[in-house]
XYZ file of C-alpha atoms in Angstrom:
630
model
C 0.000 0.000 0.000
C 2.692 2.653 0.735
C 4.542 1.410 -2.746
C 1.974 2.460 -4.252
C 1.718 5.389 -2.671
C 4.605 6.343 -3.183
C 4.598 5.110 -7.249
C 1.625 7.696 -7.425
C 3.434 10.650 -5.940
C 6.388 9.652 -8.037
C 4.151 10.018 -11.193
C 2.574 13.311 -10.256
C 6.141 14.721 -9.268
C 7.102 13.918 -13.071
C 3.642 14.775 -14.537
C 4.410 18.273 -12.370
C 7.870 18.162 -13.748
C 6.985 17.652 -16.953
C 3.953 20.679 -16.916
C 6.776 22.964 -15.510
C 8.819 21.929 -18.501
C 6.356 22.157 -21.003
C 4.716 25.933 -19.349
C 7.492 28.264 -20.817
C 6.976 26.178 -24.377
C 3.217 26.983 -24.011
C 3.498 30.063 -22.844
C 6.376 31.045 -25.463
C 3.555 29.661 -28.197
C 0.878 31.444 -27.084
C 3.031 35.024 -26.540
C 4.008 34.126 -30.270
C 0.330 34.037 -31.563
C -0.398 37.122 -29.618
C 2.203 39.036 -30.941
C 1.681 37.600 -34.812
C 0.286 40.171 -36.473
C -2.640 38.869 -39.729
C -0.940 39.822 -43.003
C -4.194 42.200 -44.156
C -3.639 44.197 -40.649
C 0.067 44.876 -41.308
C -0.704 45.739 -44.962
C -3.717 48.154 -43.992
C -1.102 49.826 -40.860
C 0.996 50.451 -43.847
C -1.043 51.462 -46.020
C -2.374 53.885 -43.250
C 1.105 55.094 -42.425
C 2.139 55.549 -46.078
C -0.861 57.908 -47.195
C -1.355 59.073 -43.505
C 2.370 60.904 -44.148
C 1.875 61.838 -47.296
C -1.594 64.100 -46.716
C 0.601 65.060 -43.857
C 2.735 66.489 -45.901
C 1.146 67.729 -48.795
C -1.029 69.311 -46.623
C 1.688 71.219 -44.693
C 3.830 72.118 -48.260
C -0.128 73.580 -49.190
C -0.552 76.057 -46.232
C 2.571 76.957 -46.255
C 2.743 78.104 -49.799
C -1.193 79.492 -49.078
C 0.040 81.484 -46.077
C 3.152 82.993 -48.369
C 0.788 83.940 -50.966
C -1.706 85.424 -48.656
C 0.553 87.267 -46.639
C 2.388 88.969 -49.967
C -1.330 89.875 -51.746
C -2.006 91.307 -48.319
C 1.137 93.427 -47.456
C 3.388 93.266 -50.416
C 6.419 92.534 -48.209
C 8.465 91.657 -51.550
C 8.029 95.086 -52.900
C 8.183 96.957 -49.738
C 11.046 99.166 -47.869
C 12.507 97.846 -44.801
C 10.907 100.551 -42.616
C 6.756 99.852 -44.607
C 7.074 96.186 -44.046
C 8.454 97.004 -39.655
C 5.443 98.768 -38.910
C 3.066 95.723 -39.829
C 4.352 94.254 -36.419
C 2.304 94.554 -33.515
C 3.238 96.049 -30.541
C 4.771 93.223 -28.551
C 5.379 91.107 -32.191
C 7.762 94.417 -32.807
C 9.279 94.008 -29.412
C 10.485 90.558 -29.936
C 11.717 91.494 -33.611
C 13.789 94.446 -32.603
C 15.793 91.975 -30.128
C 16.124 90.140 -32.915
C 17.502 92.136 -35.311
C 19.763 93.814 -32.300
C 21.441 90.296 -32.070
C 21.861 90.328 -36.118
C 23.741 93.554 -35.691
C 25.906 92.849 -32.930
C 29.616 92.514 -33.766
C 29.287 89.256 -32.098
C 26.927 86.650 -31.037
C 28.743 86.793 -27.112
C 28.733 90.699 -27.102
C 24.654 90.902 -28.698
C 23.945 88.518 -25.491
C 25.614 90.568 -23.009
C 23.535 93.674 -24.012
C 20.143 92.149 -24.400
C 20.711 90.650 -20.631
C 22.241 94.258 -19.569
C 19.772 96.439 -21.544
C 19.711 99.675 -20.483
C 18.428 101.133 -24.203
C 15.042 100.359 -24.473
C 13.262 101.646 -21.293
C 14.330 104.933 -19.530
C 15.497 104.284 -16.202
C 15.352 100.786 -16.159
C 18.173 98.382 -16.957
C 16.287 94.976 -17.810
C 17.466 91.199 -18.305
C 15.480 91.041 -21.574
C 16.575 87.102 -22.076
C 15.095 86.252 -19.030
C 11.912 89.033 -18.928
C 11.188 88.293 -22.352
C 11.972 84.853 -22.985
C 14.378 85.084 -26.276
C 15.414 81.656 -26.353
C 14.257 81.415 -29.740
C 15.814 84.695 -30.619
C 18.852 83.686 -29.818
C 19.054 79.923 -31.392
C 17.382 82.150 -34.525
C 20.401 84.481 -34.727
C 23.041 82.034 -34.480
C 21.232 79.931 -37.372
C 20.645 82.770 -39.022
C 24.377 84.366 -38.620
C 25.610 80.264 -39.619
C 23.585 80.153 -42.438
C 23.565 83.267 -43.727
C 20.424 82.227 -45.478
C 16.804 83.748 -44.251
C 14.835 80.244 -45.945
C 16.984 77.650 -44.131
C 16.815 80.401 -40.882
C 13.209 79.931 -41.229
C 12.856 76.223 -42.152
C 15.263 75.200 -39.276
C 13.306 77.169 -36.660
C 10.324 75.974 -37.779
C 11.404 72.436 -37.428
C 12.664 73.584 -33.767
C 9.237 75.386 -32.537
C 7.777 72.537 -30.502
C 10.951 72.580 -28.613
C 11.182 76.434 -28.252
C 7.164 75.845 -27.014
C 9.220 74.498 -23.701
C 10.904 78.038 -23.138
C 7.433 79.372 -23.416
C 7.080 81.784 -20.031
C 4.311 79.928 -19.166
C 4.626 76.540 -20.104
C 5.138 75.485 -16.522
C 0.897 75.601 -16.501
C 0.688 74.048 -19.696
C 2.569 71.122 -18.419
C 0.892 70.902 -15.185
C -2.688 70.080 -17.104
C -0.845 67.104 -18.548
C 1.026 65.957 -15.485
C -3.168 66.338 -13.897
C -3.993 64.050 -16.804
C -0.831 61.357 -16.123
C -2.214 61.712 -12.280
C -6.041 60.892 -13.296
C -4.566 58.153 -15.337
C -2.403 56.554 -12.739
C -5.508 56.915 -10.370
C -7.304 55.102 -11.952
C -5.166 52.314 -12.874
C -5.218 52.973 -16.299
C -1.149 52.969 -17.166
C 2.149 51.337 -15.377
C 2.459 53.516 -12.421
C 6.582 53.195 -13.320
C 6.104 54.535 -16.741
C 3.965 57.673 -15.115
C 6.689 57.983 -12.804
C 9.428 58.413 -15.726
C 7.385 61.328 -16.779
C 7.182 62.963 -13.622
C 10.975 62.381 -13.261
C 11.351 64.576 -16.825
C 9.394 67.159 -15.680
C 11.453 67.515 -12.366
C 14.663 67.348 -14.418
C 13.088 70.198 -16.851
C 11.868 72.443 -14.098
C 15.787 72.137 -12.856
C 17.148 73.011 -16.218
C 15.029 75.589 -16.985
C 15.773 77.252 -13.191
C 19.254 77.002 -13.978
C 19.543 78.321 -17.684
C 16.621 81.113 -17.698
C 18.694 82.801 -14.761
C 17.292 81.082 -11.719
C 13.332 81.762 -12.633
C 11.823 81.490 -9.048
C 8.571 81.067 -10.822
C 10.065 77.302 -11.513
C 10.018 76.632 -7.925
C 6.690 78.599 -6.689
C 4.922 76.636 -10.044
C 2.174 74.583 -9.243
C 3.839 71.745 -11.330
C 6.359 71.250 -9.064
C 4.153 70.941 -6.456
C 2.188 68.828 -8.157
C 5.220 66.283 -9.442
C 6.471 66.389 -5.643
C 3.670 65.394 -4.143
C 3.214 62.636 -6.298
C 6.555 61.171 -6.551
C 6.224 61.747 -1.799
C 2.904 59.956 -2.349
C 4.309 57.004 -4.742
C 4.921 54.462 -2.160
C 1.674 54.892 -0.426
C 0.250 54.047 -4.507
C 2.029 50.571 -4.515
C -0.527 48.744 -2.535
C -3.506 49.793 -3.856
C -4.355 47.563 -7.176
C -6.019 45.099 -5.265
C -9.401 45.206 -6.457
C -10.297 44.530 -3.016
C -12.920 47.084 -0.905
C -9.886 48.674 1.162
C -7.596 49.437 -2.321
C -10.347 51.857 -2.905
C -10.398 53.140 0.019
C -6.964 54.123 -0.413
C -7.745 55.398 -3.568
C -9.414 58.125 -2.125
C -7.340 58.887 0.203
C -4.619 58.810 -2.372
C -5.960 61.050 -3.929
C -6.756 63.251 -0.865
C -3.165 63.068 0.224
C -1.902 64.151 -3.332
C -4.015 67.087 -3.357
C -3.714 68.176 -0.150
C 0.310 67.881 -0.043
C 0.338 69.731 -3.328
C -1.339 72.897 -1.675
C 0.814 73.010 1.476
C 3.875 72.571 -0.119
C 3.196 75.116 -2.876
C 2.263 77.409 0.086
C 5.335 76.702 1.811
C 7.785 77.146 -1.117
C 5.935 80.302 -2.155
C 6.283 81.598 1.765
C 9.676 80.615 1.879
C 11.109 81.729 -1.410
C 12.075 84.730 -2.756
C 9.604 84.972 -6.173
C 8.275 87.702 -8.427
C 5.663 85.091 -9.943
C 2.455 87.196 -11.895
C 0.587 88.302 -9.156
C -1.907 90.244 -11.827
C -2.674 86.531 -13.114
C -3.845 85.592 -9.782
C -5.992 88.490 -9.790
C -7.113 88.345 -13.110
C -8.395 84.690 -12.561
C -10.055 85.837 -9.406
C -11.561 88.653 -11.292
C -12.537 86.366 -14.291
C -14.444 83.533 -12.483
C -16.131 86.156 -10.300
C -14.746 86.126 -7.159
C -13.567 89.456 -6.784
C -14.029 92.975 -8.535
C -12.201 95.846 -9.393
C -11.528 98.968 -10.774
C -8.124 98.839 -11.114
C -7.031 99.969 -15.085
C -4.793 97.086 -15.868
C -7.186 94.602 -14.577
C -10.172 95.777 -16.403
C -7.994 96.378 -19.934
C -6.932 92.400 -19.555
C -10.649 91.063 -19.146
C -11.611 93.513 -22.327
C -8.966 91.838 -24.379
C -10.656 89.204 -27.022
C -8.218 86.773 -26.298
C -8.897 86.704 -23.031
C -12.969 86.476 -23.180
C -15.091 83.412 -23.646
C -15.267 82.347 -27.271
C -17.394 83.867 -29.826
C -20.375 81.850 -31.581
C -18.196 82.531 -34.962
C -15.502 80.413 -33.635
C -17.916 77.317 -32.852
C -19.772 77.793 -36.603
C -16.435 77.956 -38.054
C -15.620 75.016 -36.523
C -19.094 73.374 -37.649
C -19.083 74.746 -41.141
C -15.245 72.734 -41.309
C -16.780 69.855 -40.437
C -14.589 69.438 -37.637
C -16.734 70.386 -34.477
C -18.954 67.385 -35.037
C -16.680 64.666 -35.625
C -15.231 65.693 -32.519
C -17.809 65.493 -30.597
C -18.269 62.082 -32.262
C -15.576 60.842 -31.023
C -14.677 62.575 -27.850
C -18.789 60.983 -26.794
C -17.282 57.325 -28.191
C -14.173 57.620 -26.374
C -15.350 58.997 -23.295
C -18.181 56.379 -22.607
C -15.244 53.678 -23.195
C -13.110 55.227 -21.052
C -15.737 55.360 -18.337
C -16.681 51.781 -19.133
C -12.646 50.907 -18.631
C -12.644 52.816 -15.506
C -16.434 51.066 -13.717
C -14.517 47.777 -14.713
C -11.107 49.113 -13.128
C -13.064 49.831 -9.424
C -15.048 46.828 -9.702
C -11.412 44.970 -9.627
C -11.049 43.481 -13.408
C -7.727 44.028 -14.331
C -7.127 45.937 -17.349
C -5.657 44.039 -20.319
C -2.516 43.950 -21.743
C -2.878 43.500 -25.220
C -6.279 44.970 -26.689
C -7.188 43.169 -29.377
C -9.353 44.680 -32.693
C -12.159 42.284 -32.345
C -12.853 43.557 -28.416
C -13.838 46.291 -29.292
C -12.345 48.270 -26.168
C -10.765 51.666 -27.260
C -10.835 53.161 -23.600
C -8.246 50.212 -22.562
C -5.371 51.865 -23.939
C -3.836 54.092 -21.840
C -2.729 56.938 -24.416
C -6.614 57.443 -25.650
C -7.139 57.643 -22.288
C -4.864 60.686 -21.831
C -5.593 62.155 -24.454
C -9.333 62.331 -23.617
C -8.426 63.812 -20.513
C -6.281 66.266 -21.559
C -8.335 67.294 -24.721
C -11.405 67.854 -21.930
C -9.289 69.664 -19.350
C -7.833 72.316 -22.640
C -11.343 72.328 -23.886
C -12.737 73.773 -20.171
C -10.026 76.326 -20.220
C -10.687 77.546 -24.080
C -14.814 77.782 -23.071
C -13.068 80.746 -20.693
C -10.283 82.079 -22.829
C -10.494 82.640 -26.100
C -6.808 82.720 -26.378
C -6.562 78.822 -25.197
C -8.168 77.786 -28.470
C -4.290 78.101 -30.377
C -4.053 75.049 -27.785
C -7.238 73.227 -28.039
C -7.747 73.409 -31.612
C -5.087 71.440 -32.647
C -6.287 68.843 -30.066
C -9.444 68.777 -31.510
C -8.008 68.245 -34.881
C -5.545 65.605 -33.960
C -8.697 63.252 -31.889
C -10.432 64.027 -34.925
C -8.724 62.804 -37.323
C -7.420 59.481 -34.987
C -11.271 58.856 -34.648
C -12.224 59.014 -38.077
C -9.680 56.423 -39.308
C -9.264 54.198 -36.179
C -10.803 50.458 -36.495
C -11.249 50.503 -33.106
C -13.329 53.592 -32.449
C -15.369 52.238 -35.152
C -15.536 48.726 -33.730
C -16.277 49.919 -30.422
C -19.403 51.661 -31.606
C -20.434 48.369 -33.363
C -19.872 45.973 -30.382
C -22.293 48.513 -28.866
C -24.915 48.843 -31.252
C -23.987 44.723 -31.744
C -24.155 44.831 -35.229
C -24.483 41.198 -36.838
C -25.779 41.593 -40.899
C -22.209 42.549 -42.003
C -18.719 41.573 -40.447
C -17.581 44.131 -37.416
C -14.061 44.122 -38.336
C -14.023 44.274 -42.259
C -16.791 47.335 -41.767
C -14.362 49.003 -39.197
C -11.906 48.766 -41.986
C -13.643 49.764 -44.788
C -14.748 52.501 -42.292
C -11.718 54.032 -40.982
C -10.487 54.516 -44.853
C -13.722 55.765 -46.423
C -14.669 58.235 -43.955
C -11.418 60.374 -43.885
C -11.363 60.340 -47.522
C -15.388 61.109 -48.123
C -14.090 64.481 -45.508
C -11.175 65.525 -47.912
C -12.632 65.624 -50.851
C -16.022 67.213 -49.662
C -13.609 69.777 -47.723
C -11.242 70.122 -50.851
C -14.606 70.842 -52.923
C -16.167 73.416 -50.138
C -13.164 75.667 -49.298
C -10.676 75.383 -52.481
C -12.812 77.517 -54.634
C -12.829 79.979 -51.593
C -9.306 80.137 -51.329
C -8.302 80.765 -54.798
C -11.177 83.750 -54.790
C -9.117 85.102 -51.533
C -5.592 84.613 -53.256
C -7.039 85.900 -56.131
C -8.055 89.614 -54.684
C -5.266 92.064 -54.168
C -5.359 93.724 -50.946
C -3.656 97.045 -49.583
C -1.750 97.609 -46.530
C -0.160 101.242 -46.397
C -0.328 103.143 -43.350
C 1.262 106.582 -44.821
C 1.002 108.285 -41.200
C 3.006 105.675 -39.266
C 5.615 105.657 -41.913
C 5.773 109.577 -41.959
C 6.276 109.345 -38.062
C 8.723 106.951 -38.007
C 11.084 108.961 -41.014
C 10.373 112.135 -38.788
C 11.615 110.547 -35.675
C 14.792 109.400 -37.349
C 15.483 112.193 -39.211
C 14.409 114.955 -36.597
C 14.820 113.531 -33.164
C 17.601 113.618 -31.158
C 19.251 110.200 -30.829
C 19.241 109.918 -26.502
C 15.054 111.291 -26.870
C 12.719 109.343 -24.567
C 9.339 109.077 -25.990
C 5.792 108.092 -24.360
C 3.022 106.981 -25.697
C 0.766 104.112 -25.787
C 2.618 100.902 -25.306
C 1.984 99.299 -28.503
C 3.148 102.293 -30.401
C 5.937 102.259 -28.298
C 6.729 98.478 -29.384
C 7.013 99.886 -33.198
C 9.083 102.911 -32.547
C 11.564 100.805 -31.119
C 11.614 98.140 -33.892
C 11.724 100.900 -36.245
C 14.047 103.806 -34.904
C 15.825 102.148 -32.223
C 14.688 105.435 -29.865
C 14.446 104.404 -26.415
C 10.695 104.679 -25.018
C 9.535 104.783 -21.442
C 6.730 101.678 -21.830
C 6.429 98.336 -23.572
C 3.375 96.150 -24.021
C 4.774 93.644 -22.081
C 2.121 92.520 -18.796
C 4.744 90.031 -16.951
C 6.383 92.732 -14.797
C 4.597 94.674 -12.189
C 6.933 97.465 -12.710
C 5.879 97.619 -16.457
C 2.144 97.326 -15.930
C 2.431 100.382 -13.744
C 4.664 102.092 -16.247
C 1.482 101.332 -18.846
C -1.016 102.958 -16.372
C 0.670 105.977 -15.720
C 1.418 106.553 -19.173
C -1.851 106.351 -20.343
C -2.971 108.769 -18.177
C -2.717 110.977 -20.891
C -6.199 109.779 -22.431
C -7.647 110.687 -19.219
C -9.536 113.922 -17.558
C -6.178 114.776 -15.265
C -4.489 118.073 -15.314
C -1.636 119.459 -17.662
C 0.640 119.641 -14.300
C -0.253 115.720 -13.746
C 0.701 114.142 -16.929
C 3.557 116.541 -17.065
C 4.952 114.893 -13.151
C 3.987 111.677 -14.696
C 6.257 111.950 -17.630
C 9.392 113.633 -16.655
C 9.360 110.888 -13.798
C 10.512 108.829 -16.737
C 13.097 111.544 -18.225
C 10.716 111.420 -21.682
C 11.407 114.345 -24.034
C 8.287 113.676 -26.390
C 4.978 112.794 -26.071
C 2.735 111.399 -28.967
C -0.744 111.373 -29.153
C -2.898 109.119 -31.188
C -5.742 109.847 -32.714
C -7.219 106.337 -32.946
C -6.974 106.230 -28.722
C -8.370 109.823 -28.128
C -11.380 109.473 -30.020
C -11.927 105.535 -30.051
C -15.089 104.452 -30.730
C -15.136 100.840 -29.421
C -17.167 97.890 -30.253
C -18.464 97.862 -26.472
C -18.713 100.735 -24.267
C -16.672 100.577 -20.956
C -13.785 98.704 -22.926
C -12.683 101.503 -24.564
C -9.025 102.647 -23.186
C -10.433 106.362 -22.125
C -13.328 104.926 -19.923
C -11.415 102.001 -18.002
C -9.297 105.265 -16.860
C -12.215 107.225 -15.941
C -13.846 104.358 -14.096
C -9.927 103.866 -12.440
C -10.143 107.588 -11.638
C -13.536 107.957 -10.436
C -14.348 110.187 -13.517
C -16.884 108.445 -14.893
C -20.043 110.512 -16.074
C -23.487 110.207 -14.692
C -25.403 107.273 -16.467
C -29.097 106.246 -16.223
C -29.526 106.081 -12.507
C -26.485 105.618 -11.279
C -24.278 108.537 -10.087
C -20.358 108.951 -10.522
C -17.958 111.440 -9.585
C -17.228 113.568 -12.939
C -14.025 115.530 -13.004
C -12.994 119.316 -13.099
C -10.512 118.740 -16.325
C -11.095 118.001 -19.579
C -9.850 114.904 -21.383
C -5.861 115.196 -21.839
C -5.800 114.515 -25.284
C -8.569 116.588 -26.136
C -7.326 119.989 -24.355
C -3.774 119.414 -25.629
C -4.511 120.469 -29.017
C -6.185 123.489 -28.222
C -2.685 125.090 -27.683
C -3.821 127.382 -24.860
C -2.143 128.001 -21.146
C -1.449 125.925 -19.002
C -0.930 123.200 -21.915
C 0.994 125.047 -23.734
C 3.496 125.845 -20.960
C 4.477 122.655 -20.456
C 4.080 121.005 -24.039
C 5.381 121.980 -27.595
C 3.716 120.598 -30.588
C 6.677 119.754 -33.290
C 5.075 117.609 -35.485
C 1.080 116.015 -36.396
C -0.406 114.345 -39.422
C -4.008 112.589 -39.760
C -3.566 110.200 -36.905
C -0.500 111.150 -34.804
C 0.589 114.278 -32.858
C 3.838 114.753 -31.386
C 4.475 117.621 -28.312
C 7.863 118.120 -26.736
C 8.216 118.067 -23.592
C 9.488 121.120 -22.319
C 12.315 121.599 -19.844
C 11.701 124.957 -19.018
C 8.176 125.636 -17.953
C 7.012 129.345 -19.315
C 3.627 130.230 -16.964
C 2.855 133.053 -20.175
C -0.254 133.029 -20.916
């Protein structure tokens, strides 16, 4: 009896042995036919890729030669002086373009860096770091391609090629990349990616925040930047994460919490660091975004100008029709809705404790199990709630929209996953979802190509005039009649172009990242405002300017809405607003500056000389000694 006892555990010991042997083979066969690949899948991925790249870049090599074309019927920059084709810049485009062209200049590319980070020729009184205020990274890498080359095309193609990188020198990309390190901490949440590969991207973002401290010239805004936070708390919080995928009732639990602890660490330690170190981050953005969402009001002239800028209001219903009318909008929505409910169904099965798969197969019909659609869904959503605020977020969101778009429209899987849900059974799932993802996308080009090409040709096809005779009359007086050490004030933006086009120093710049700067702006437009001749005259010899120039446009704007205009956000700033319906304001004594300058009587005239006016500008020197004649 115990022989054959012990003949039967002999047997299973080998039959054991033998399974052990045999479960790599298996296992090595069956890892084999998962990763084998049908031959009509790797032909249609090719195919995909192949024409994929070329609409890619036919379609780029077509805007850009439609942008070039519009741009010369428009301004006629090939047939245009130097000084004609300047003054198309806007004010802070004009900024960033005379830095540029002070590198080109330079004697060398070491001595054009040492004066744009000791510049003390641009704003009176004030020396500035303009690499680090302004952000001329790309400047810089410009100029020395440009200066290499020798070449403006292969300037231009190279820093095209390089702009997604510049995008990381952006002053504010720090908030940018703090949405997606939100979505990678959603994502990881929920169990939806390797909590080791989430962790490599919060290790990149650590080592970026360190570079970029270091090389922009120890940005303290790096270190107060809710990113860092953010990426801190998580990466203190990581091995609290390990024990969680359990699927049992208490791994939830400590989800929650997780997710409590990440939050709450993030907020105290970006309260300590900004309590602790030194930091000149935007305090007007705070206050804007107070001011914006409503929980605070003011009267202050800066704020007010910032919420009546367009990029900075909710979008317009021309942006969604455009949108519509492209087709684009709805297709979106298509898939964004498709993706979405996937994604949610992923994430119900995630919490009730099925573990996600790791190879997602055509025929499942399960989009929302891999991890990238899943970012992508909630990053596109978290961009999307910030452009339904800001106007100026859509040069962000757009693209997005574009990109999950066009993934949608010619992914098997989106299109299988709606079939698996609408259980379709009269033709084959997977050859539709084929047929599907290639016939859609090209049904969308050609009824696109057939809307808008005759449109564009009619556009290219009108010639359009850009001369602005006064500006350019201005700008040859100022070279040829100004002193060359003359200060002058004005409205920021004009201020921008006289600088890009003279070189003259100016005592403002539309820049709004410096405190010092925004006040500069306020005081200087003061002289748009119902002050006193003795006022605007403290105001602007506390800035050593020698001319003043007043513009026409500014004086006697009529805006689009009433209280935006630049004259009444200084009158509601000053408590000079007019009475108005029912409600009663403080009105006061003086006339509007700009108004009572041209009258050329006393006390005006003692402190300001007219030298020079056309149609839309007039120019007054300041004077040094102050006649009381009447």
């Amino acid at each position: 009896m115990s022989s054959g006892a012990a003949d039967l555990r002999q047997r299973k010991k080998q039959n054991c042995t033998e399974s052990d042997k045999m479960a790599p083979e298996e296992r090595n066969k069956e890892n084999s036919k998962l990763g084998r690949v049908p031959k009509y899948m790797l032909i249609q991925r090719f195919a995909k890729l192949f024409f994929g790249c070329l609409a890619a870049v036919t379609s780029g090599m077509m805007y850009a030669v439609y942008l070039s074309t519009y741009h010369e019927r428009k301004f006629w920059f090939s047939s245009r002086q130097e000084l004609e084709r300047e003054i198309t810049f806007p004010g802070d485009s004009a900024i960033y373009y005379s830095f540029y062209k002070e590198l080109l200049k330079a004697p060398s590319f070491e001595r054009g860096v040492y004066e744009l980070t000791h510049n003390n020729k641009t704003i009176s009184l004030k020396t500035i770091n303009a690499v680090q205020q302004m952000t001329l990274y790309p400047e810089l890498i410009a100029s020395v391609l440009y200066q290499a080359s020798g070449s403006e095309k292969f300037c231009y193609l190279l820093v095209s090629a390089s702009t997604y990188t510049f995008m990381m020198m952006w002053e504010y990309s720090h908030y940018l990349l703090f949405v997606q390190a939100v979505s990678l901490f959603l994502l990881d949440s929920f169990a939806l990616a390797q909590t080791e590969k989430v962790h490599e991207v919060y290790k990149i973002y650590l080592f970026s925040l360190c570079v970029g401290y270091l090389l922009q010239f120890e940005n303290s805004a790096l270190l107060v930047s809710p990113l860092l936070s953010l990426v801190a708390a998580l990466m203190l919080s990581k091995c609290l994460q390990m024990n969680m995928k359990k699927g049992t009732f208490m791994s939830r639990l400590l989800k929650i919490m997780y997710v409590y602890l990440v939050l709450m660490i993030t907020v105290t330690l970006n309260f300590l660091l900004k309590m602790f170190v030194p930091h000149r981050e935007n305090e007007h953005l705070l206050k804007f975004i107070e001011v914006k969402l409503g929980l605070n009001t003011t009267k202050n002239f800066t704020m007010n100008w910032l919420l009546c800028q367009e990029s900075l209001q909710a979008p317009s219903q021309d942006f969604f029709l455009r949108l519509t009318q492209s087709s684009l909008l709805p297709f979106y929505i298509l898939v964004l809705i498709i993706c979405l409910f996937s994604v949610t169904q992923v994430i119900f099965r995630r919490i009730c404790g099925e573990p996600l798969k790791e190879t997602v197969k055509l025929e499942d019909g399960r989009i929302g199990e891999r991890p990238e659609i899943v970012y992508h869904v909630i990053h596109t959503i978290l961009l999307g709630c910030l452009a339904m605020c800001l106007e100026g977020m859509k040069y962000l969101w757009t693209p997005y929209v574009c990109m999950l778009a066009a993934f949608g429209v010619c992914s098997p899987e989106l299109w299988m996953t709606l079939f698996k849900w609408l259980r379709l059974k009269a033709v084959h799932p997977i050859l539709l979802a084929l047929i599907l993802s290639m016939a859609v996308p090209t049904i969308i080009g050609f009824s696109l190509w057939k809307e808008f090409f005759p449109r564009i040709m009619t556009e290219l096809s009108e010639l359009q005039e850009f001369y602005d005779p006064d500006t350019v009359e201005l700008m040859t007086w100022i070279k040829r009649q100004a002193p060359v050490a003359a200060v002058f004030a004005g409205s920021p933006q004009l201020m921008g172009v006289i600088k890009l086009c003279t070189g003259w120093m100016v005592s403002s710049l539309p820049l709004y990242n410096d405190d010092d700067l925004l006040k500069r702006n306020e005081n200087i437009y003061q002289i748009y405002s119902k002050r006193s001749a003795e006022d605007i005259y403290k105001i602007l010899t506390s800035y050593k300017a020698n001319f003043l120039i007043i513009e026409d446009s500014i004086c006697n704007e009529v805006g689009p809405v009433r209280g935006c205009r630049v004259k009444d956000l200084l009158d509601i700033a000053n408590g000079h607003v007019v009475c108005e319906e029912d409600d009663s304001y403080a009105d006061s004594k003086y006339g509007r500056f700009c108004h009572e300058i041209k009258m050329n009587y006393s006390p005006y005239v003692n402190y300001f000389t007219r030298v020079y006016w056309n149609r839309s500008y007039f120019v007054y020197k300041i004077n040094t000694v102050i006649s009381f004649q009447s």
